[in-house]
């Protein structure tokens, strides 16, 4: 099940673990990424806190954590080749996996229909 945030992050939920990245819309708005900085495995992140940083030829942007949890895995492939985020933002371009403190909190996020309405 995919969920979205108003800040253009997506989550794919699998039990109490969420795979998190930026949306296709966000990748298109940023343009070609040249740098990605990810959180450390084991880091405790809080909802709406800064989780990662991306830099494109246009600007640097923060990626926010959609829910509280602990980072269990990061995608080193996008650090090595940030263009993967541009080519497949909601697939191979995922950023990190988060073990959620309260998986039910995801119910408060946007579904795909609501996100599409948001970006219009």
mmCIF file with all atom_site columns, C-alpha atoms in Angstrom:
data_model
loop_
_atom_site.group_PDB
_atom_site.id
_atom_site.type_symbol
_atom_site.label_atom_id
_atom_site.label_alt_id
_atom_site.label_comp_id
_atom_site.label_asym_id
_atom_site.label_entity_id
_atom_site.label_seq_id
_atom_site.pdbx_PDB_ins_code
_atom_site.Cartn_x
_atom_site.Cartn_y
_atom_site.Cartn_z
_atom_site.occupancy
_atom_site.B_iso_or_equiv
_atom_site.pdbx_formal_charge
_atom_site.auth_seq_id
_atom_site.auth_comp_id
_atom_site.auth_asym_id
_atom_site.auth_atom_id
_atom_site.pdbx_PDB_model_num
ATOM 1   C CA . UNK A 1 1   ? 0.000  0.000  0.000   1.00 0.00 ? 1   UNK A CA 1
ATOM 2   C CA . UNK A 1 2   ? 1.379  3.405  -1.002  1.00 0.00 ? 2   UNK A CA 1
ATOM 3   C CA . UNK A 1 3   ? 0.871  6.518  1.104   1.00 0.00 ? 3   UNK A CA 1
ATOM 4   C CA . UNK A 1 4   ? 1.993  10.071 0.397   1.00 0.00 ? 4   UNK A CA 1
ATOM 5   C CA . UNK A 1 5   ? 2.805  13.261 2.312   1.00 0.00 ? 5   UNK A CA 1
ATOM 6   C CA . UNK A 1 6   ? 2.032  16.863 1.366   1.00 0.00 ? 6   UNK A CA 1
ATOM 7   C CA . UNK A 1 7   ? 5.851  17.322 1.263   1.00 0.00 ? 7   UNK A CA 1
ATOM 8   C CA . UNK A 1 8   ? 6.074  14.887 -1.693  1.00 0.00 ? 8   UNK A CA 1
ATOM 9   C CA . UNK A 1 9   ? 7.435  11.796 0.025   1.00 0.00 ? 9   UNK A CA 1
ATOM 10  C CA . UNK A 1 10  ? 5.973  8.346  -0.597  1.00 0.00 ? 10  UNK A CA 1
ATOM 11  C CA . UNK A 1 11  ? 5.858  5.328  1.691   1.00 0.00 ? 11  UNK A CA 1
ATOM 12  C CA . UNK A 1 12  ? 5.359  1.704  0.807   1.00 0.00 ? 12  UNK A CA 1
ATOM 13  C CA . UNK A 1 13  ? 4.154  -0.137 3.877   1.00 0.00 ? 13  UNK A CA 1
ATOM 14  C CA . UNK A 1 14  ? 5.112  -3.722 4.627   1.00 0.00 ? 14  UNK A CA 1
ATOM 15  C CA . UNK A 1 15  ? 3.959  -4.567 8.142   1.00 0.00 ? 15  UNK A CA 1
ATOM 16  C CA . UNK A 1 16  ? 5.771  -2.190 10.510  1.00 0.00 ? 16  UNK A CA 1
ATOM 17  C CA . UNK A 1 17  ? 8.465  -1.246 7.964   1.00 0.00 ? 17  UNK A CA 1
ATOM 18  C CA . UNK A 1 18  ? 8.043  1.560  5.450   1.00 0.00 ? 18  UNK A CA 1
ATOM 19  C CA . UNK A 1 19  ? 10.202 2.084  2.375   1.00 0.00 ? 19  UNK A CA 1
ATOM 20  C CA . UNK A 1 20  ? 10.441 5.835  1.794   1.00 0.00 ? 20  UNK A CA 1
ATOM 21  C CA . UNK A 1 21  ? 11.407 8.027  -1.148  1.00 0.00 ? 21  UNK A CA 1
ATOM 22  C CA . UNK A 1 22  ? 10.387 11.136 -3.045  1.00 0.00 ? 22  UNK A CA 1
ATOM 23  C CA . UNK A 1 23  ? 7.483  11.201 -5.475  1.00 0.00 ? 23  UNK A CA 1
ATOM 24  C CA . UNK A 1 24  ? 7.645  11.389 -9.250  1.00 0.00 ? 24  UNK A CA 1
ATOM 25  C CA . UNK A 1 25  ? 6.292  14.940 -8.962  1.00 0.00 ? 25  UNK A CA 1
ATOM 26  C CA . UNK A 1 26  ? 9.121  15.942 -6.589  1.00 0.00 ? 26  UNK A CA 1
ATOM 27  C CA . UNK A 1 27  ? 11.779 14.380 -8.821  1.00 0.00 ? 27  UNK A CA 1
ATOM 28  C CA . UNK A 1 28  ? 10.394 16.262 -11.828 1.00 0.00 ? 28  UNK A CA 1
ATOM 29  C CA . UNK A 1 29  ? 10.323 19.562 -9.912  1.00 0.00 ? 29  UNK A CA 1
ATOM 30  C CA . UNK A 1 30  ? 13.900 19.134 -8.674  1.00 0.00 ? 30  UNK A CA 1
ATOM 31  C CA . UNK A 1 31  ? 15.396 18.272 -12.035 1.00 0.00 ? 31  UNK A CA 1
ATOM 32  C CA . UNK A 1 32  ? 18.593 16.239 -12.405 1.00 0.00 ? 32  UNK A CA 1
ATOM 33  C CA . UNK A 1 33  ? 19.913 15.192 -9.004  1.00 0.00 ? 33  UNK A CA 1
ATOM 34  C CA . UNK A 1 34  ? 23.665 15.451 -8.469  1.00 0.00 ? 34  UNK A CA 1
ATOM 35  C CA . UNK A 1 35  ? 23.930 14.589 -4.749  1.00 0.00 ? 35  UNK A CA 1
ATOM 36  C CA . UNK A 1 36  ? 21.978 12.576 -2.168  1.00 0.00 ? 36  UNK A CA 1
ATOM 37  C CA . UNK A 1 37  ? 22.734 12.403 1.564   1.00 0.00 ? 37  UNK A CA 1
ATOM 38  C CA . UNK A 1 38  ? 20.889 9.706  3.517   1.00 0.00 ? 38  UNK A CA 1
ATOM 39  C CA . UNK A 1 39  ? 20.398 9.135  7.259   1.00 0.00 ? 39  UNK A CA 1
ATOM 40  C CA . UNK A 1 40  ? 22.542 6.645  9.164   1.00 0.00 ? 40  UNK A CA 1
ATOM 41  C CA . UNK A 1 41  ? 21.236 3.116  9.791   1.00 0.00 ? 41  UNK A CA 1
ATOM 42  C CA . UNK A 1 42  ? 20.032 3.043  13.392  1.00 0.00 ? 42  UNK A CA 1
ATOM 43  C CA . UNK A 1 43  ? 19.093 6.737  13.419  1.00 0.00 ? 43  UNK A CA 1
ATOM 44  C CA . UNK A 1 44  ? 15.866 7.557  15.250  1.00 0.00 ? 44  UNK A CA 1
ATOM 45  C CA . UNK A 1 45  ? 13.822 9.897  13.071  1.00 0.00 ? 45  UNK A CA 1
ATOM 46  C CA . UNK A 1 46  ? 10.754 11.890 14.012  1.00 0.00 ? 46  UNK A CA 1
ATOM 47  C CA . UNK A 1 47  ? 7.727  12.791 11.938  1.00 0.00 ? 47  UNK A CA 1
ATOM 48  C CA . UNK A 1 48  ? 8.373  15.917 9.860   1.00 0.00 ? 48  UNK A CA 1
ATOM 49  C CA . UNK A 1 49  ? 12.052 15.966 10.890  1.00 0.00 ? 49  UNK A CA 1
ATOM 50  C CA . UNK A 1 50  ? 14.830 16.233 8.327   1.00 0.00 ? 50  UNK A CA 1
ATOM 51  C CA . UNK A 1 51  ? 15.727 12.745 7.089   1.00 0.00 ? 51  UNK A CA 1
ATOM 52  C CA . UNK A 1 52  ? 17.816 13.274 3.952   1.00 0.00 ? 52  UNK A CA 1
ATOM 53  C CA . UNK A 1 53  ? 19.113 15.953 1.604   1.00 0.00 ? 53  UNK A CA 1
ATOM 54  C CA . UNK A 1 54  ? 19.054 16.062 -2.170  1.00 0.00 ? 54  UNK A CA 1
ATOM 55  C CA . UNK A 1 55  ? 20.815 18.500 -4.454  1.00 0.00 ? 55  UNK A CA 1
ATOM 56  C CA . UNK A 1 56  ? 19.947 19.078 -8.066  1.00 0.00 ? 56  UNK A CA 1
ATOM 57  C CA . UNK A 1 57  ? 21.311 21.397 -10.702 1.00 0.00 ? 57  UNK A CA 1
ATOM 58  C CA . UNK A 1 58  ? 18.553 23.809 -9.534  1.00 0.00 ? 58  UNK A CA 1
ATOM 59  C CA . UNK A 1 59  ? 18.619 23.684 -5.723  1.00 0.00 ? 59  UNK A CA 1
ATOM 60  C CA . UNK A 1 60  ? 19.176 21.741 -2.517  1.00 0.00 ? 60  UNK A CA 1
ATOM 61  C CA . UNK A 1 61  ? 16.117 20.356 -0.724  1.00 0.00 ? 61  UNK A CA 1
ATOM 62  C CA . UNK A 1 62  ? 15.410 18.485 2.473   1.00 0.00 ? 62  UNK A CA 1
ATOM 63  C CA . UNK A 1 63  ? 13.532 15.202 2.501   1.00 0.00 ? 63  UNK A CA 1
ATOM 64  C CA . UNK A 1 64  ? 11.340 14.900 5.586   1.00 0.00 ? 64  UNK A CA 1
ATOM 65  C CA . UNK A 1 65  ? 10.518 11.813 7.588   1.00 0.00 ? 65  UNK A CA 1
ATOM 66  C CA . UNK A 1 66  ? 6.796  11.046 7.254   1.00 0.00 ? 66  UNK A CA 1
ATOM 67  C CA . UNK A 1 67  ? 6.481  9.090  10.529  1.00 0.00 ? 67  UNK A CA 1
ATOM 68  C CA . UNK A 1 68  ? 8.428  8.290  13.704  1.00 0.00 ? 68  UNK A CA 1
ATOM 69  C CA . UNK A 1 69  ? 10.777 5.340  13.527  1.00 0.00 ? 69  UNK A CA 1
ATOM 70  C CA . UNK A 1 70  ? 14.273 3.878  13.230  1.00 0.00 ? 70  UNK A CA 1
ATOM 71  C CA . UNK A 1 71  ? 16.244 3.656  9.995   1.00 0.00 ? 71  UNK A CA 1
ATOM 72  C CA . UNK A 1 72  ? 16.910 -0.018 9.214   1.00 0.00 ? 72  UNK A CA 1
ATOM 73  C CA . UNK A 1 73  ? 18.403 0.279  5.723   1.00 0.00 ? 73  UNK A CA 1
ATOM 74  C CA . UNK A 1 74  ? 19.549 2.951  3.257   1.00 0.00 ? 74  UNK A CA 1
ATOM 75  C CA . UNK A 1 75  ? 19.822 2.807  -0.525  1.00 0.00 ? 75  UNK A CA 1
ATOM 76  C CA . UNK A 1 76  ? 23.538 3.257  -1.222  1.00 0.00 ? 76  UNK A CA 1
ATOM 77  C CA . UNK A 1 77  ? 22.838 2.984  -4.967  1.00 0.00 ? 77  UNK A CA 1
ATOM 78  C CA . UNK A 1 78  ? 21.290 6.479  -5.044  1.00 0.00 ? 78  UNK A CA 1
ATOM 79  C CA . UNK A 1 79  ? 24.265 7.955  -3.183  1.00 0.00 ? 79  UNK A CA 1
ATOM 80  C CA . UNK A 1 80  ? 26.577 6.427  -5.797  1.00 0.00 ? 80  UNK A CA 1
ATOM 81  C CA . UNK A 1 81  ? 24.301 7.442  -8.702  1.00 0.00 ? 81  UNK A CA 1
ATOM 82  C CA . UNK A 1 82  ? 21.684 10.103 -7.826  1.00 0.00 ? 82  UNK A CA 1
ATOM 83  C CA . UNK A 1 83  ? 20.248 9.873  -11.365 1.00 0.00 ? 83  UNK A CA 1
ATOM 84  C CA . UNK A 1 84  ? 18.503 6.647  -10.270 1.00 0.00 ? 84  UNK A CA 1
ATOM 85  C CA . UNK A 1 85  ? 16.085 8.840  -8.285  1.00 0.00 ? 85  UNK A CA 1
ATOM 86  C CA . UNK A 1 86  ? 15.202 10.766 -11.459 1.00 0.00 ? 86  UNK A CA 1
ATOM 87  C CA . UNK A 1 87  ? 14.745 7.658  -13.587 1.00 0.00 ? 87  UNK A CA 1
ATOM 88  C CA . UNK A 1 88  ? 12.743 5.595  -11.049 1.00 0.00 ? 88  UNK A CA 1
ATOM 89  C CA . UNK A 1 89  ? 11.756 7.723  -8.018  1.00 0.00 ? 89  UNK A CA 1
ATOM 90  C CA . UNK A 1 90  ? 9.064  5.361  -6.743  1.00 0.00 ? 90  UNK A CA 1
ATOM 91  C CA . UNK A 1 91  ? 11.031 2.168  -7.423  1.00 0.00 ? 91  UNK A CA 1
ATOM 92  C CA . UNK A 1 92  ? 14.811 1.706  -7.517  1.00 0.00 ? 92  UNK A CA 1
ATOM 93  C CA . UNK A 1 93  ? 15.218 5.311  -6.341  1.00 0.00 ? 93  UNK A CA 1
ATOM 94  C CA . UNK A 1 94  ? 13.919 4.656  -2.800  1.00 0.00 ? 94  UNK A CA 1
ATOM 95  C CA . UNK A 1 95  ? 15.827 6.428  -0.012  1.00 0.00 ? 95  UNK A CA 1
ATOM 96  C CA . UNK A 1 96  ? 15.579 4.444  3.228   1.00 0.00 ? 96  UNK A CA 1
ATOM 97  C CA . UNK A 1 97  ? 13.567 1.914  5.201   1.00 0.00 ? 97  UNK A CA 1
ATOM 98  C CA . UNK A 1 98  ? 12.047 2.855  8.520   1.00 0.00 ? 98  UNK A CA 1
ATOM 99  C CA . UNK A 1 99  ? 10.817 0.564  11.303  1.00 0.00 ? 99  UNK A CA 1
ATOM 100 C CA . UNK A 1 100 ? 7.725  2.470  12.395  1.00 0.00 ? 100 UNK A CA 1
ATOM 101 C CA . UNK A 1 101 ? 7.068  3.194  16.053  1.00 0.00 ? 101 UNK A CA 1
ATOM 102 C CA . UNK A 1 102 ? 3.319  3.332  15.400  1.00 0.00 ? 102 UNK A CA 1
ATOM 103 C CA . UNK A 1 103 ? 2.395  1.768  12.040  1.00 0.00 ? 103 UNK A CA 1
ATOM 104 C CA . UNK A 1 104 ? -1.219 2.903  12.429  1.00 0.00 ? 104 UNK A CA 1
ATOM 105 C CA . UNK A 1 105 ? -0.015 6.529  12.116  1.00 0.00 ? 105 UNK A CA 1
ATOM 106 C CA . UNK A 1 106 ? 0.279  5.864  8.375   1.00 0.00 ? 106 UNK A CA 1
ATOM 107 C CA . UNK A 1 107 ? -3.526 5.935  8.235   1.00 0.00 ? 107 UNK A CA 1
ATOM 108 C CA . UNK A 1 108 ? -3.293 9.720  8.590   1.00 0.00 ? 108 UNK A CA 1
ATOM 109 C CA . UNK A 1 109 ? -1.250 10.134 5.398   1.00 0.00 ? 109 UNK A CA 1
ATOM 110 C CA . UNK A 1 110 ? -2.595 10.753 1.906   1.00 0.00 ? 110 UNK A CA 1
ATOM 111 C CA . UNK A 1 111 ? -3.656 7.958  -0.409  1.00 0.00 ? 111 UNK A CA 1
ATOM 112 C CA . UNK A 1 112 ? -2.731 8.161  -4.089  1.00 0.00 ? 112 UNK A CA 1
ATOM 113 C CA . UNK A 1 113 ? -6.013 9.838  -5.072  1.00 0.00 ? 113 UNK A CA 1
ATOM 114 C CA . UNK A 1 114 ? -5.677 12.547 -2.400  1.00 0.00 ? 114 UNK A CA 1
ATOM 115 C CA . UNK A 1 115 ? -2.038 13.157 -3.377  1.00 0.00 ? 115 UNK A CA 1
ATOM 116 C CA . UNK A 1 116 ? -2.979 13.543 -7.055  1.00 0.00 ? 116 UNK A CA 1
ATOM 117 C CA . UNK A 1 117 ? -5.642 16.074 -6.025  1.00 0.00 ? 117 UNK A CA 1
ATOM 118 C CA . UNK A 1 118 ? -2.991 17.965 -4.029  1.00 0.00 ? 118 UNK A CA 1
ATOM 119 C CA . UNK A 1 119 ? -0.563 18.304 -6.934  1.00 0.00 ? 119 UNK A CA 1
ATOM 120 C CA . UNK A 1 120 ? -3.459 18.968 -9.310  1.00 0.00 ? 120 UNK A CA 1
#
